[in-house]
Every structure is written in C-alpha cells, then in structure tokens.
Amino acid sequence: MSGTRELRTRLEAAQAELQRSKVHLDKLRQHHERERDALQQELEAARREVAALQLRHEEALQAQAQQRAAALQQAVLLPAPPPVPPSALVALVRRPEPLDPAVPVLSRLTGLPPADVRLRAAMPLPCVMARVSVSEAEAMCQALHAEGFAAVSSEIPHPSAGGVMTVRRFTLEAQALHLEDARGRREQLPYERLMLLVRGRRLTLSVEKQLEWSLPEAQPLVGRRGFSVQELKVQEVKKEEHSQFLWAYAEGLRMVFTQGTQFQGLGARRGASLYESLQNLTGELHQRAPQAVRDDRLLALPRFSLPLVHEERGQELFAELLFQAVKQRVWP
C-alpha cells in the first residue's frame, strides 16, 4: 500500500508540474504574439517611411530637372572655344656622344634647362625633347640638323584620327598581305610597302566602382530593438589588364594585331598562345619584307611613359616617332 501511495504522489506532482508548464507556455506564446504584432507594426511603419522618402526623392529629381530645363532655356549660348592648333613632338634619333658638350646647345635650341636635357637624352631613342606647334617643330628640327643632331618630328594625331586598321583576319599571300577588319573593310598590302614592325605589350590600370552591402559596428538603435541596419557603400576596385600587340606600319596605314585577331592565316605556324602567334606573325612578315625594321623594345616596357603626352598614348606616339625616323632613313 505504501508503494501505491508513493506512486500516486509522484503522479500528482508530475501532473502539477505539467500544468505549470502549460500555463508558462501559454504566457510565452502570448508574449511572442505581442512581440510579433509590435514588430509587424514597426515594419509597416518603416515601409511607409521608405515609400515617403522615395516619393520625396522623385519629386526632388523632377524639380531639379524642371529647373535645369528652365535654366537651359534662359541660358545665353556662349561661342565655342577656338580649336586647339595641332602640336608635334621633336625627338633626337641619335644620342650625342659625348653628351656634356652638346647639353648647352640642346638647351638653347629646345628651351629646356640643362638638367632636363640630360634626363630626356637618357630615355630610349627616339627621345622626346620638346612639344611645340607643327611649324615650330619643323623650324626646331632644321636648327637641330644645322648643329649636327639627328632629329625627327611627328605631329600628334587625334585619338580618333583615321589611318589605323584593327585587323580581324589576314592571309599571307605570296606577294601581298590581305587584311580585313571587324567591319569587313579589306586591304591588300604588298610586302615591299611594309616599313616598320613594332612588338609590345601594354599594362592598363583601371578603377571600377562597385556597390556592396556592409554591416556597421554593433550598436543599439533607438526604436529598432537593437537590430543592425545594412549600409550600401561604394567600393573602388583596381584592376590590371595585360595586352599584347603587333603594330605594322606602311605609308598612310598602321595595322594593329591584338587578341581580337584571328590567326588562322598563319596555318601550321599558328601558336598555342597569343604571344607565340604574334611572334610567329612578326617573323613571317619580317621574312617576307626584309626591308622592314623590327623593334621589340616595347615588350619590356608595358607602362612606357613619354614626356609631354598622356601615359596611355606613350607607346603609340613613341612608335610614330620611330616610324618617322625609319621613313627619313635615320633609323636604325
């Protein structure tokens, strides 16, 4: 009998504990429902606030557009600025030996301080000494020639100027090079017209802006029950782009062979990589046009900087000076 009473006592205690748990669970459920309702109300309020901000932003943009349109209607048309006269680079094709006696003469003819003359004379040939107008460049070259210096000048073409053909396809025929660009324009260039082959590679730095979500440092927010809010930030990402090229020069035409070129025209000599294909193409052209000068120095100068010009055009204008020197038979 005592065992039965003990079991009954335990059962009653378990039932009482279960009843207390049910009561506690009901209270907890009611508390969660109240919390959920409060959060739902805050979410709806936040949505209404965002909608109001968007509407206000759109109204502000519309007002700015109307003000800008009204200002344009009332604005007085200003005369266009006068066109910038073309300029040219003057460069030495031969480095004076010895240099010291030539520095004062070069300083007088170019208007450069002696220290700048020494710095520019130490750069790869042709080394740029001045950037002047086209007429002044001709006069400066004549003065340099009169003093015994080998110099050339090259007009700086506009970046969108013609005379450049980006080759998409090519065919190596027996007597001529057949070319086709991305637009389908075709050219036939006899090998005897080739004058200069420039191999090189280019390193271009670019900065891209990306939008990223980030969480700020944890801190209590008033009215938000301590939740962190994501922030939209603009991140700048620097990228390096490597490219290789072959520039082939003829009178009135510059041909550009890059990664966009299809090298099926090489046949069995088509390389397994862009570098190998460009090297093989350069060798084939030089073999068929032995009179053409080959220059590979820009392969070792991917970020070549030329004085007085933008860095992005340094290699291009250096090759133009080299082409002028080849045409005048003062290079190599």
Short mmCIF file of C-alpha atoms in Angstrom, two decimals:
data_model
loop_
_atom_site.label_atom_id
_atom_site.label_comp_id
_atom_site.label_asym_id
_atom_site.label_seq_id
_atom_site.Cartn_x
_atom_site.Cartn_y
_atom_site.Cartn_z
CA MET A 1 0.00 0.00 0.00
CA SER A 2 2.82 2.37 0.81
CA GLY A 3 4.24 1.83 -2.70
CA THR A 4 0.91 2.71 -4.29
CA ARG A 5 0.63 5.92 -2.29
CA GLU A 6 4.17 6.87 -3.29
CA LEU A 7 3.40 6.33 -6.99
CA ARG A 8 0.20 8.35 -6.66
CA THR A 9 2.11 11.17 -5.00
CA ARG A 10 4.66 11.20 -7.81
CA LEU A 11 1.90 11.19 -10.42
CA GLU A 12 0.15 14.12 -8.80
CA ALA A 13 3.45 16.03 -8.65
CA ALA A 14 4.11 15.32 -12.34
CA GLN A 15 0.60 16.45 -13.26
CA ALA A 16 1.07 19.66 -11.28
CA GLU A 17 4.42 20.30 -13.00
CA LEU A 18 2.81 19.65 -16.39
CA GLN A 19 0.03 22.10 -15.57
CA ARG A 20 2.56 24.76 -14.58
CA SER A 21 4.46 24.14 -17.85
CA LYS A 22 1.26 24.57 -19.86
CA VAL A 23 0.49 27.83 -18.10
CA HIS A 24 4.05 29.06 -18.69
CA LEU A 25 3.89 28.02 -22.35
CA ASP A 26 0.61 29.90 -22.83
CA LYS A 27 2.13 33.02 -21.30
CA LEU A 28 5.21 32.67 -23.51
CA ARG A 29 3.04 32.23 -26.62
CA GLN A 30 1.03 35.32 -25.75
CA HIS A 31 4.26 37.27 -25.21
CA HIS A 32 5.60 36.18 -28.60
CA GLU A 33 2.35 37.17 -30.28
CA ARG A 34 2.55 40.62 -28.73
CA GLU A 35 6.19 40.94 -29.84
CA ARG A 36 5.31 39.80 -33.37
CA ASP A 37 2.48 42.32 -33.59
CA ALA A 38 4.80 45.09 -32.43
CA LEU A 39 7.48 44.11 -34.95
CA GLN A 40 4.88 43.91 -37.70
CA GLN A 41 3.70 47.40 -36.86
CA GLU A 42 7.27 48.71 -36.92
CA LEU A 43 7.89 47.00 -40.27
CA GLU A 44 4.79 48.60 -41.76
CA ALA A 45 5.86 51.98 -40.39
CA ALA A 46 9.33 51.53 -41.91
CA ARG A 47 7.81 50.62 -45.28
CA ARG A 48 5.63 53.71 -45.21
CA GLU A 49 8.68 55.80 -44.31
CA VAL A 50 10.69 54.35 -47.22
CA ALA A 51 7.81 54.97 -49.62
CA ALA A 52 7.54 58.56 -48.43
CA LEU A 53 11.30 59.07 -48.87
CA GLN A 54 11.20 57.61 -52.38
CA LEU A 55 8.31 59.87 -53.31
CA ARG A 56 10.16 62.88 -51.90
CA HIS A 57 13.31 61.89 -53.80
CA GLU A 58 11.40 61.54 -57.07
CA GLU A 59 9.75 64.91 -56.54
CA ALA A 60 13.16 66.49 -55.87
CA LEU A 61 14.61 64.95 -59.04
CA GLN A 62 11.65 66.17 -61.06
CA ALA A 63 12.03 69.67 -59.63
CA GLN A 64 15.75 69.67 -60.45
CA ALA A 65 15.02 68.54 -64.00
CA GLN A 66 12.48 71.33 -64.42
CA GLN A 67 14.93 73.89 -63.03
CA ARG A 68 17.66 72.62 -65.34
CA ALA A 69 15.36 72.81 -68.35
CA ALA A 70 14.30 76.34 -67.41
CA ALA A 71 17.93 77.36 -66.94
CA LEU A 72 18.84 75.95 -70.35
CA GLN A 73 16.02 77.90 -71.97
CA GLN A 74 17.21 81.11 -70.35
CA ALA A 75 20.91 80.49 -70.84
CA VAL A 76 22.83 82.56 -73.33
CA LEU A 77 24.69 80.47 -75.87
CA LEU A 78 28.40 81.08 -75.48
CA PRO A 79 30.67 81.00 -78.51
CA ALA A 80 32.58 77.76 -78.97
CA PRO A 81 36.21 77.91 -77.85
CA PRO A 82 38.73 78.26 -80.66
CA PRO A 83 40.13 74.96 -81.92
CA VAL A 84 43.40 73.87 -80.38
CA PRO A 85 46.14 74.03 -83.01
CA PRO A 86 47.85 70.70 -83.69
CA SER A 87 51.13 70.09 -81.95
CA ALA A 88 54.11 67.89 -82.69
CA LEU A 89 56.86 66.10 -80.82
CA VAL A 90 60.52 66.73 -81.59
CA ALA A 91 62.89 63.89 -80.72
CA LEU A 92 66.55 63.01 -81.08
CA VAL A 93 67.26 59.84 -83.03
CA ARG A 94 70.92 59.68 -82.02
CA ARG A 95 72.24 60.37 -78.54
CA PRO A 96 75.11 62.88 -78.72
CA GLU A 97 78.47 61.38 -77.83
CA PRO A 98 79.92 62.84 -75.71
CA LEU A 99 76.83 64.38 -74.15
CA ASP A 100 78.36 67.12 -71.99
CA PRO A 101 79.44 69.46 -74.84
CA ALA A 102 76.03 69.03 -76.53
CA VAL A 103 73.93 69.89 -73.46
CA PRO A 104 74.29 73.71 -73.72
CA VAL A 105 73.47 73.64 -77.44
CA LEU A 106 70.41 71.43 -76.94
CA SER A 107 69.29 73.61 -74.04
CA ARG A 108 69.49 76.70 -76.24
CA LEU A 109 67.66 75.13 -79.18
CA THR A 110 64.88 73.42 -77.20
CA GLY A 111 64.46 75.90 -74.35
CA LEU A 112 64.97 73.18 -71.74
CA PRO A 113 67.12 73.53 -68.63
CA PRO A 114 70.36 71.53 -68.88
CA ALA A 115 69.17 69.07 -66.22
CA ASP A 116 66.03 68.28 -68.24
CA VAL A 117 68.12 67.85 -71.37
CA ARG A 118 70.22 65.22 -69.61
CA LEU A 119 67.16 63.39 -68.28
CA ARG A 120 65.41 63.25 -71.64
CA ALA A 121 68.55 62.31 -73.52
CA ALA A 122 68.85 59.26 -71.25
CA MET A 123 65.47 57.87 -72.36
CA PRO A 124 65.04 55.23 -75.10
CA LEU A 125 65.61 56.54 -78.60
CA PRO A 126 63.97 58.42 -80.20
CA CYS A 127 63.99 60.57 -77.05
CA VAL A 128 61.48 63.42 -76.94
CA MET A 129 62.96 66.87 -76.36
CA ALA A 130 60.01 69.23 -76.95
CA ARG A 131 56.33 69.51 -77.78
CA VAL A 132 55.57 72.54 -79.93
CA SER A 133 53.32 73.58 -82.79
CA VAL A 134 53.81 71.91 -86.15
CA SER A 135 55.51 74.95 -87.69
CA GLU A 136 57.79 75.37 -84.69
CA ALA A 137 58.65 71.66 -84.82
CA GLU A 138 59.87 71.98 -88.41
CA ALA A 139 61.98 75.01 -87.52
CA MET A 140 63.41 73.26 -84.45
CA CYS A 141 64.33 70.18 -86.48
CA GLN A 142 66.11 72.33 -89.04
CA ALA A 143 68.03 74.09 -86.27
CA LEU A 144 69.00 70.75 -84.73
CA HIS A 145 70.12 69.41 -88.10
CA ALA A 146 72.22 72.53 -88.63
CA GLU A 147 74.03 71.81 -85.36
CA GLY A 148 74.67 68.20 -86.39
CA PHE A 149 71.92 66.46 -84.39
CA ALA A 150 69.80 63.70 -85.92
CA ALA A 151 66.22 64.68 -85.07
CA VAL A 152 62.71 63.96 -86.28
CA SER A 153 59.29 65.43 -85.59
CA SER A 154 55.88 63.80 -85.57
CA GLU A 155 52.51 65.50 -85.41
CA ILE A 156 50.36 64.23 -82.55
CA PRO A 157 47.25 62.80 -84.21
CA HIS A 158 43.84 62.97 -82.63
CA PRO A 159 42.92 59.69 -80.87
CA SER A 160 40.04 59.22 -83.33
CA ALA A 161 42.11 60.02 -86.41
CA GLY A 162 41.99 57.57 -89.30
CA GLY A 163 44.76 55.57 -90.85
CA VAL A 164 44.58 52.78 -88.25
CA MET A 165 43.25 49.34 -89.16
CA THR A 166 42.49 46.85 -86.38
CA VAL A 167 42.94 43.53 -88.14
CA ARG A 168 40.34 40.81 -87.60
CA ARG A 169 41.53 38.35 -90.26
CA PHE A 170 44.54 38.18 -92.54
CA THR A 171 46.04 36.00 -95.23
CA LEU A 172 49.73 35.71 -96.08
CA GLU A 173 49.86 35.52 -99.86
CA ALA A 174 53.00 35.18 -101.95
CA GLN A 175 53.32 38.88 -102.83
CA ALA A 176 50.94 40.72 -100.52
CA LEU A 177 49.25 40.71 -97.15
CA HIS A 178 45.45 40.56 -97.31
CA LEU A 179 43.72 42.23 -94.37
CA GLU A 180 40.15 42.51 -93.09
CA ASP A 181 38.91 44.47 -90.09
CA ALA A 182 35.87 43.91 -87.87
CA ARG A 183 33.66 46.00 -90.18
CA GLY A 184 34.55 43.93 -93.21
CA ARG A 185 36.82 46.56 -94.80
CA ARG A 186 39.60 44.90 -96.76
CA GLU A 187 43.09 45.99 -97.71
CA GLN A 188 45.79 44.42 -99.84
CA LEU A 189 49.29 45.48 -98.83
CA PRO A 190 52.31 44.46 -100.90
CA TYR A 191 55.16 43.35 -98.68
CA GLU A 192 57.52 45.93 -100.16
CA ARG A 193 55.37 48.68 -98.62
CA LEU A 194 55.98 47.45 -95.07
CA MET A 195 58.40 49.75 -93.27
CA LEU A 196 58.20 49.05 -89.53
CA LEU A 197 57.13 46.20 -87.22
CA VAL A 198 56.67 47.06 -83.54
CA ARG A 199 56.03 44.31 -81.00
CA GLY A 200 54.96 45.20 -77.50
CA ARG A 201 52.71 44.62 -74.56
CA ARG A 202 50.63 47.03 -72.53
CA LEU A 203 49.64 47.19 -68.87
CA THR A 204 46.50 49.22 -68.23
CA LEU A 205 45.30 50.16 -64.77
CA SER A 206 41.58 50.78 -64.30
CA VAL A 207 39.44 51.62 -61.28
CA GLU A 208 35.92 50.22 -61.09
CA LYS A 209 33.29 51.26 -58.58
CA GLN A 210 31.11 48.55 -57.07
CA LEU A 211 28.15 48.78 -54.71
CA GLU A 212 28.40 46.50 -51.68
CA TRP A 213 26.22 45.93 -48.65
CA SER A 214 28.03 46.05 -45.33
CA LEU A 215 27.02 45.81 -41.68
CA PRO A 216 28.10 48.66 -39.40
CA GLU A 217 29.52 48.08 -35.95
CA ALA A 218 27.03 46.63 -33.50
CA GLN A 219 25.30 49.37 -31.52
CA PRO A 220 21.80 49.86 -30.11
CA LEU A 221 19.44 51.71 -32.42
CA VAL A 222 16.58 53.73 -30.96
CA GLY A 223 13.20 52.35 -31.98
CA ARG A 224 14.70 49.35 -33.81
CA ARG A 225 15.08 46.98 -30.86
CA GLY A 226 18.84 46.78 -31.32
CA PHE A 227 18.82 45.38 -34.86
CA SER A 228 21.74 46.42 -37.14
CA VAL A 229 20.89 48.02 -40.46
CA GLN A 230 22.87 47.23 -43.62
CA GLU A 231 24.61 50.13 -45.34
CA LEU A 232 25.19 50.48 -49.08
CA LYS A 233 28.77 51.60 -49.74
CA VAL A 234 30.76 52.31 -52.89
CA GLN A 235 33.99 50.32 -53.10
CA GLU A 236 36.77 51.11 -55.57
CA VAL A 237 38.46 48.07 -57.11
CA LYS A 238 41.72 48.48 -59.03
CA LYS A 239 42.32 46.11 -61.92
CA GLU A 240 45.32 45.46 -64.14
CA GLU A 241 44.80 44.46 -67.75
CA HIS A 242 47.64 42.96 -69.77
CA SER A 243 47.51 43.00 -73.56
CA GLN A 244 49.94 42.28 -76.38
CA PHE A 245 50.11 43.76 -79.84
CA LEU A 246 51.91 43.96 -83.14
CA TRP A 247 51.86 47.26 -85.00
CA ALA A 248 52.82 47.14 -88.66
CA TYR A 249 53.48 50.45 -90.42
CA ALA A 250 53.26 51.37 -94.06
CA GLU A 251 52.88 54.74 -95.74
CA GLY A 252 49.40 56.00 -94.81
CA LEU A 253 48.38 52.89 -92.85
CA ARG A 254 49.01 51.39 -89.41
CA MET A 255 47.87 47.81 -88.86
CA VAL A 256 47.07 46.59 -85.35
CA PHE A 257 47.17 42.88 -84.48
CA THR A 258 45.85 42.06 -80.98
CA GLN A 259 43.97 39.37 -79.06
CA GLY A 260 40.96 40.15 -81.27
CA THR A 261 42.82 38.95 -84.37
CA GLN A 262 42.16 35.50 -85.78
CA PHE A 263 45.46 33.79 -86.60
CA GLN A 264 44.22 31.06 -88.95
CA GLY A 265 46.17 32.86 -91.66
CA LEU A 266 49.40 31.54 -90.12
CA GLY A 267 48.41 27.98 -90.94
CA ALA A 268 50.73 25.49 -89.27
CA ARG A 269 52.68 28.33 -87.61
CA ARG A 270 49.70 29.40 -85.55
CA GLY A 271 50.86 29.42 -81.93
CA ALA A 272 49.30 27.88 -78.87
CA SER A 273 49.16 31.32 -77.20
CA LEU A 274 48.69 34.92 -78.26
CA TYR A 275 52.36 35.67 -77.57
CA GLU A 276 53.53 32.80 -79.76
CA SER A 277 51.13 33.68 -82.58
CA LEU A 278 52.23 37.32 -82.60
CA GLN A 279 55.89 36.32 -82.54
CA ASN A 280 55.39 33.93 -85.45
CA LEU A 281 53.44 36.53 -87.42
CA THR A 282 56.17 39.11 -86.83
CA GLY A 283 58.78 36.64 -88.03
CA GLU A 284 56.77 35.77 -91.14
CA LEU A 285 56.26 39.42 -92.07
CA HIS A 286 59.91 40.27 -91.47
CA GLN A 287 60.97 37.32 -93.62
CA ARG A 288 58.69 38.40 -96.48
CA ALA A 289 59.56 42.10 -96.03
CA PRO A 290 63.25 42.17 -95.05
CA GLN A 291 63.40 45.93 -95.63
CA ALA A 292 61.01 46.50 -92.70
CA VAL A 293 62.63 47.49 -89.41
CA ARG A 294 61.68 45.32 -86.44
CA ASP A 295 61.59 46.78 -82.93
CA ASP A 296 60.71 44.66 -79.87
CA ARG A 297 61.65 47.10 -77.11
CA LEU A 298 58.05 47.75 -76.04
CA LEU A 299 57.77 44.12 -74.93
CA ALA A 300 59.92 45.09 -71.95
CA LEU A 301 58.17 48.45 -71.43
CA PRO A 302 54.47 47.68 -70.77
CA ARG A 303 53.95 51.02 -68.97
CA PHE A 304 56.14 53.20 -71.15
CA SER A 305 55.86 56.89 -70.30
CA LEU A 306 56.70 59.53 -72.87
CA PRO A 307 57.35 63.13 -71.77
CA LEU A 308 54.72 65.78 -72.51
CA VAL A 309 51.97 63.31 -73.50
CA HIS A 310 49.36 61.27 -71.68
CA GLU A 311 50.69 57.97 -70.38
CA GLU A 312 48.07 55.97 -72.30
CA ARG A 313 49.45 57.28 -75.61
CA GLY A 314 53.13 56.94 -74.76
CA GLN A 315 53.73 53.72 -76.68
CA GLU A 316 51.70 54.85 -79.69
CA LEU A 317 53.50 58.19 -80.09
CA PHE A 318 56.89 56.59 -79.45
CA ALA A 319 56.20 54.21 -82.34
CA GLU A 320 55.07 57.15 -84.52
CA LEU A 321 58.40 58.89 -83.90
CA LEU A 322 60.18 55.66 -84.74
CA PHE A 323 58.18 55.42 -87.96
CA GLN A 324 59.18 58.96 -88.94
CA ALA A 325 62.82 58.07 -88.31
CA VAL A 326 62.50 54.97 -90.50
CA LYS A 327 60.85 56.97 -93.30
CA GLN A 328 63.65 59.53 -93.20
CA ARG A 329 66.23 56.70 -93.23
CA VAL A 330 67.86 57.80 -89.98
CA TRP A 331 66.86 54.66 -88.06
CA PRO A 332 68.28 52.24 -87.23
#
